[in-house]
Coordinates of C-alpha atoms and ligand atoms in Angstrom, one line a residue:
M154 CA 113.4 113.6 242.0
M155 CA 114.5 114.8 238.6
K156 CA 116.7 112.4 236.7
P157 CA 120.1 113.8 235.7
W158 CA 119.5 113.5 232.0
K159 CA 116.3 115.5 232.3
G160 CA 118.3 118.3 233.8
I161 CA 120.8 118.2 230.9
K162 CA 117.9 118.1 228.4
R163 CA 116.5 121.3 230.0
L164 CA 119.9 123.0 229.7
L165 CA 120.4 122.0 226.0
P166 CA 118.4 124.9 224.5
L167 CA 120.5 127.3 226.6
L168 CA 123.7 125.6 225.5
A169 CA 122.6 125.8 221.8
M170 CA 121.7 129.5 222.3
S171 CA 125.0 130.4 223.9
L172 CA 126.8 128.7 221.0
L173 CA 124.7 130.5 218.4
L174 CA 125.2 133.9 220.2
S175 CA 128.9 133.4 220.5
A176 CA 129.0 133.1 216.7
C177 CA 127.6 136.7 216.6
G178 CA 130.8 138.0 218.3
R179 CA 132.6 140.2 215.8
E180 CA 135.9 138.6 214.7
D181 CA 137.6 142.0 214.2
L182 CA 137.0 142.9 217.8
S183 CA 138.9 139.9 219.2
V184 CA 142.1 140.3 221.3
L185 CA 142.8 136.7 220.4
R186 CA 143.8 137.7 216.8
P187 CA 146.6 140.2 217.4
Q188 CA 147.8 142.2 214.4
G189 CA 150.1 144.7 216.1
T190 CA 153.2 144.7 218.3
V191 CA 151.4 145.8 221.5
A192 CA 148.4 143.4 221.0
Q193 CA 150.8 140.6 220.3
G194 CA 152.7 141.2 223.5
Q195 CA 149.5 141.3 225.5
F196 CA 148.3 138.1 223.9
D197 CA 151.6 136.5 224.8
L198 CA 151.0 137.4 228.4
I199 CA 147.5 135.9 228.3
K200 CA 149.0 132.7 226.9
L201 CA 151.7 132.6 229.5
S202 CA 149.4 133.1 232.4
I203 CA 146.8 130.6 231.1
S204 CA 149.5 128.0 230.5
I205 CA 150.8 128.4 234.1
M206 CA 147.3 128.2 235.5
V207 CA 146.5 125.1 233.5
V208 CA 149.6 123.3 234.6
V209 CA 148.9 124.2 238.3
M210 CA 145.3 123.0 237.9
L211 CA 146.3 119.7 236.4
V212 CA 149.0 119.0 239.1
V213 CA 146.6 119.9 241.9
F214 CA 143.8 117.8 240.4
A215 CA 146.1 114.9 239.9
I216 CA 147.4 115.0 243.5
A217 CA 143.8 115.4 244.8
A218 CA 142.7 112.3 242.8
Y219 CA 145.7 110.3 244.0
V220 CA 144.9 111.2 247.6
W221 CA 141.2 110.4 247.3
I222 CA 142.0 106.9 245.9
R223 CA 145.1 106.1 247.9
F224 CA 143.7 107.0 251.3
R225 CA 140.1 106.1 250.9
R226 CA 138.5 103.8 253.6
K227 CA 139.1 100.2 252.6
P228 CA 136.4 97.5 253.0
G229 CA 136.2 96.4 256.6
Q230 CA 138.4 99.2 257.9
Q231 CA 137.1 100.5 261.2
E232 CA 140.0 102.2 262.9
V233 CA 140.7 106.0 262.6
P234 CA 143.6 106.5 260.1
K235 CA 146.9 107.8 261.3
Q236 CA 146.6 111.6 261.9
V237 CA 149.4 113.8 260.4
E238 CA 150.0 117.3 261.6
G239 CA 152.4 119.4 259.5
N240 CA 155.1 118.3 257.1
F241 CA 158.0 120.7 256.8
K242 CA 159.2 119.5 253.4
L243 CA 155.7 119.6 251.9
E244 CA 155.1 123.1 253.2
V245 CA 158.4 124.4 251.8
V246 CA 157.5 122.8 248.4
W247 CA 154.0 124.3 248.2
T248 CA 155.2 127.7 249.3
A249 CA 158.2 127.8 247.0
I250 CA 156.5 126.6 243.8
P251 CA 153.7 129.3 243.7
L252 CA 156.3 131.9 244.7
V253 CA 158.4 131.0 241.6
L254 CA 155.4 131.0 239.4
V255 CA 154.2 134.4 240.6
L256 CA 157.8 135.7 240.1
I257 CA 157.8 134.4 236.5
L258 CA 154.4 136.0 235.8
G259 CA 155.6 139.2 237.5
V260 CA 158.8 139.6 235.6
F261 CA 157.2 139.2 232.2
T262 CA 154.2 141.4 233.1
V263 CA 156.4 144.3 234.5
Q264 CA 158.6 144.0 231.4
K265 CA 155.6 144.4 229.1
I266 CA 154.1 147.2 231.2
F267 CA 157.2 149.2 230.8
A268 CA 157.6 148.4 227.1
F269 CA 154.0 149.4 226.3
G270 CA 154.2 152.4 228.5
E271 CA 157.2 153.8 226.6
D272 CA 156.7 157.3 225.4
Y273 CA 157.5 157.7 221.7
W274 CA 156.1 161.2 221.4
N275 CA 159.6 162.6 220.9
D276 CA 160.9 159.8 218.8
K277 CA 161.9 161.1 215.4
N278 CA 160.8 157.9 213.7
A279 CA 157.3 157.8 215.2
V280 CA 154.2 159.4 213.7
R281 CA 152.4 161.6 216.2
V282 CA 148.6 161.6 216.4
Q283 CA 146.4 163.5 218.9
V284 CA 143.3 161.6 219.6
T285 CA 140.2 163.5 220.9
A286 CA 137.1 161.6 221.9
H287 CA 133.7 163.3 221.5
L288 CA 130.2 162.2 222.1
F289 CA 130.0 160.0 219.9
W290 CA 132.9 160.3 217.4
W291 CA 136.7 160.4 217.3
E292 CA 139.0 163.1 216.1
F293 CA 142.5 162.4 214.9
S294 CA 145.0 165.3 214.5
Y295 CA 148.5 165.0 213.1
P296 CA 150.4 167.9 214.6
D297 CA 153.5 167.4 212.4
Y298 CA 151.4 167.6 209.2
G299 CA 148.8 170.2 210.3
I300 CA 145.9 167.9 209.3
T301 CA 142.9 166.7 211.2
T302 CA 140.5 163.9 210.3
A303 CA 137.7 161.9 212.0
Q304 CA 136.6 158.3 212.3
D305 CA 139.3 156.8 210.1
M306 CA 142.8 157.1 211.5
I307 CA 145.3 156.5 208.7
I308 CA 148.7 155.2 209.7
P309 CA 151.8 153.9 207.9
T310 CA 152.4 150.2 208.4
G311 CA 155.3 149.0 210.5
K312 CA 155.9 152.4 212.1
K313 CA 155.3 153.4 215.7
I314 CA 152.3 155.7 216.1
A315 CA 152.7 157.8 219.3
L316 CA 149.3 158.8 220.6
E317 CA 148.1 161.5 222.9
L318 CA 144.6 160.9 224.1
K319 CA 142.1 163.3 225.5
T320 CA 138.4 164.0 225.7
A321 CA 136.3 166.9 224.7
D322 CA 133.5 166.0 227.1
V323 CA 133.0 162.8 229.2
L324 CA 135.1 159.8 229.9
H325 CA 135.7 157.5 226.8
S326 CA 138.2 154.8 226.2
F327 CA 140.2 154.2 223.0
W328 CA 140.4 150.6 222.1
V329 CA 141.6 148.8 218.9
P330 CA 141.5 145.1 220.1
S331 CA 143.7 143.7 217.3
L332 CA 146.4 146.5 217.8
A333 CA 146.4 147.3 221.6
G334 CA 144.5 147.3 224.8
K335 CA 142.4 150.2 226.1
T336 CA 143.5 153.7 227.0
D337 CA 141.0 156.0 228.8
T338 CA 140.5 159.7 227.8
N339 CA 140.4 161.5 231.1
T340 CA 138.0 164.2 232.1
D341 CA 140.4 166.0 234.4
G342 CA 142.3 167.5 231.6
T343 CA 145.3 165.2 231.8
V344 CA 146.5 163.6 228.6
N345 CA 147.2 159.9 228.4
K346 CA 149.9 158.5 226.1
A347 CA 150.0 155.2 224.3
W348 CA 151.5 153.8 221.1
I349 CA 150.3 151.3 218.5
E350 CA 152.0 149.7 215.6
A351 CA 150.4 147.6 212.8
E352 CA 152.5 144.8 211.4
Q353 CA 150.4 144.5 208.2
E354 CA 148.4 146.7 206.0
G355 CA 144.7 146.5 206.8
V356 CA 141.7 148.0 208.4
Y357 CA 141.3 147.5 212.2
L358 CA 138.1 148.1 214.0
G359 CA 138.2 150.4 217.1
K360 CA 135.6 151.1 219.7
C361 CA 134.9 153.3 222.6
A362 CA 135.3 151.0 225.6
E363 CA 133.8 153.2 228.4
L364 CA 130.0 153.6 228.8
C365 CA 129.7 157.3 227.8
G366 CA 126.0 157.8 226.9
Q367 CA 123.1 156.8 224.7
S368 CA 125.2 155.9 221.6
H369 CA 128.2 154.5 223.3
A370 CA 127.8 151.3 221.5
F371 CA 128.0 153.1 218.1
M372 CA 131.1 155.1 219.0
E373 CA 133.3 153.2 216.6
F374 CA 136.3 154.1 214.4
K375 CA 138.8 152.5 212.1
V376 CA 142.5 152.4 212.0
K377 CA 143.6 152.0 208.5
S378 CA 147.2 150.9 208.0
V379 CA 148.6 151.6 204.6
S380 CA 152.1 151.6 203.0
E381 CA 154.3 154.6 203.8
E382 CA 154.0 155.8 200.2
S383 CA 150.2 155.8 200.5
F384 CA 150.4 157.5 203.8
N385 CA 152.4 160.3 202.4
A386 CA 150.0 160.6 199.5
W387 CA 147.1 160.7 201.9
V388 CA 148.8 163.5 203.9
E389 CA 149.3 165.5 200.7
S390 CA 145.7 165.1 199.5
M391 CA 144.5 166.1 203.0
K392 CA 146.5 169.3 202.7
A393 CA 145.1 170.1 199.2
P394 CA 142.8 173.1 199.0
A395 CA 139.2 172.4 200.1
V396 CA 136.8 171.2 197.5
L397 CA 133.3 172.8 197.8
P398 CA 130.1 171.9 196.0
E399 CA 130.1 173.0 192.4
D400 CA 126.5 174.3 192.3
P401 CA 126.7 177.8 193.9
A402 CA 123.4 177.4 195.6
V403 CA 124.4 174.1 197.2
A404 CA 127.8 175.6 198.1
E405 CA 126.1 178.5 199.9
V406 CA 123.9 176.1 202.0
F407 CA 126.9 174.0 202.8
R408 CA 129.0 177.0 203.8
T409 CA 126.4 178.6 206.0
Q410 CA 124.8 175.5 207.5
C411 CA 127.4 172.8 207.6
L412 CA 130.7 174.7 207.8
S413 CA 129.7 176.5 211.0
C414 CA 130.6 173.2 212.8
H415 CA 132.4 171.0 210.3
A416 CA 135.5 171.7 208.3
V417 CA 136.8 170.8 204.9
G418 CA 140.4 171.6 204.2
D419 CA 141.2 175.0 205.7
Q420 CA 137.6 176.2 205.9
G421 CA 134.9 175.7 208.5
G422 CA 134.9 175.0 212.2
P423 CA 136.3 172.4 214.6
I424 CA 133.0 171.5 216.5
G425 CA 131.9 168.6 214.3
P426 CA 133.9 165.9 212.6
N427 CA 136.3 167.1 209.9
L428 CA 134.8 166.2 206.5
T429 CA 137.9 166.5 204.3
G430 CA 137.8 163.6 201.8
I431 CA 134.9 161.9 203.7
G432 CA 133.9 160.1 200.5
S433 CA 137.1 157.9 200.9
R434 CA 136.3 156.8 204.4
E435 CA 135.4 153.3 205.4
T436 CA 132.1 154.5 207.0
V437 CA 129.6 157.3 207.3
A438 CA 129.4 158.3 211.0
S439 CA 131.5 155.2 211.9
I440 CA 128.6 152.7 211.8
L441 CA 127.1 152.9 208.2
L442 CA 129.6 150.8 206.3
N443 CA 130.5 152.0 202.9
A444 CA 130.6 149.5 200.1
E445 CA 133.7 151.3 198.8
G446 CA 135.6 150.7 202.1
S447 CA 138.4 148.2 202.0
G448 CA 137.7 146.7 205.4
N449 CA 134.0 146.1 205.1
A450 CA 132.8 142.8 204.0
V451 CA 129.1 142.6 204.9
D452 CA 126.0 144.9 205.2
T453 CA 127.4 147.7 203.2
R454 CA 125.8 150.4 201.0
P455 CA 127.3 152.9 198.6
V456 CA 128.7 155.8 200.4
Q457 CA 126.2 158.2 198.9
E458 CA 123.2 156.2 200.2
N459 CA 124.8 156.0 203.6
M460 CA 125.4 159.8 203.5
E461 CA 121.8 160.5 202.6
A462 CA 120.5 158.1 205.2
W463 CA 122.6 159.8 207.9
L464 CA 121.7 163.4 206.8
K465 CA 118.0 162.7 206.7
D466 CA 117.8 161.4 210.2
P467 CA 121.1 161.5 212.3
Q468 CA 119.2 160.7 215.5
K469 CA 118.0 157.4 214.1
W470 CA 121.5 156.0 213.7
K471 CA 123.2 157.6 216.7
P472 CA 120.6 158.6 219.3
G473 CA 121.7 161.5 221.4
N474 CA 124.3 162.7 219.0
R475 CA 124.9 166.5 218.9
M476 CA 124.4 167.1 215.2
P477 CA 121.4 169.4 214.4
D478 CA 118.9 167.7 212.2
P479 CA 119.5 169.1 208.7
K480 CA 115.8 169.2 207.9
E481 CA 114.1 170.0 211.1
D482 CA 116.7 172.2 212.8
L483 CA 118.5 173.7 209.8
G484 CA 115.6 173.9 207.4
L485 CA 117.3 172.1 204.5
T486 CA 115.1 170.6 201.8
D487 CA 115.3 167.0 200.6
A488 CA 116.9 168.2 197.4
E489 CA 119.5 170.2 199.2
I490 CA 120.3 167.2 201.5
E491 CA 120.6 164.9 198.5
A492 CA 122.9 167.4 196.7
I493 CA 125.1 167.7 199.8
A494 CA 125.2 163.9 200.3
K495 CA 126.3 163.5 196.6
Y496 CA 129.0 166.2 197.0
L497 CA 130.3 164.6 200.2
A498 CA 130.2 161.1 198.7
D499 CA 132.2 162.4 195.7
Y500 CA 134.7 164.2 197.9
K501 CA 137.4 161.6 197.7
L502 CA 141.2 161.6 198.4
S503 CA 143.6 159.9 196.0
Y504 CA 146.1 157.9 198.0
E505 CA 145.8 154.2 197.4
Ligands
LIG149 CU1 132.5 157.0 224.1 CU2 131.7 155.1 225.0

């Protein structure tokens, strides 16, 4: 028979591996580090339920240990112990205590469910954002300001952001772990509502949390919380007239090839992500982290390099995405792609 320590020895590499892999978990995707009102409330519920469960577990284990020791067969004991059938007092106690615990959990949970399900869409102080999920990117429209952006959702700190969430294609789920739990984008045309609020300025990572296709894992976005002043400046610079490439030849290619799907300012179409001020965003296509971004610490490249990398092979970064290949499908030359990458990288908004 295998000795116990041999079994443990065999498990050691597995243990080491799981510890190592858990270090790969992305900190900014943790619900255990809440940064917003909703996430904080949800975290409090997690703590409450775990505390109750730990206390129950300790009490049950302690009683069990006491019974094992107290009523074990003593040396030389032969007779059958006294048999007990039912104990009214005990039964009342172990029915009442769980009932009380479930009631406590229930009251707090229901309270939070209603608080977080509150509809702030018509609240004058809230900022309204319409979120539309697409394969594999996110669109953010601000109906009160008449602006639309993609991938980076800019919000003012300390304000309630009322969200309306829908999808343009399949089922996705909107999730910013440090700000709030998940909300699905339904395929039956119904609109889901939710709200978020960031307590501090910062950049929060969001992710699609519903398997939606080949590049589901790359369907990220950022929520960038800035001061109210910066937010207003951002709105203003989003509304400014569109900037087009200076070189007329590049501008012509951009207008005929890119603007048939994408938009800048008031020009172009709504099929692809809106590109207004894309040079100021945290990422290119949500996964190529820009060195200029404020929330990106590691593995970054200058925005122009990311832009070129994306435009030269969009399928490499997000397999199955719906953007035509600029070179193969649209016939752009390398020089044209590089010029457009430079133009987009330089297309920045001044708001910070
Ligand atoms: Cu969209 Cu997963």
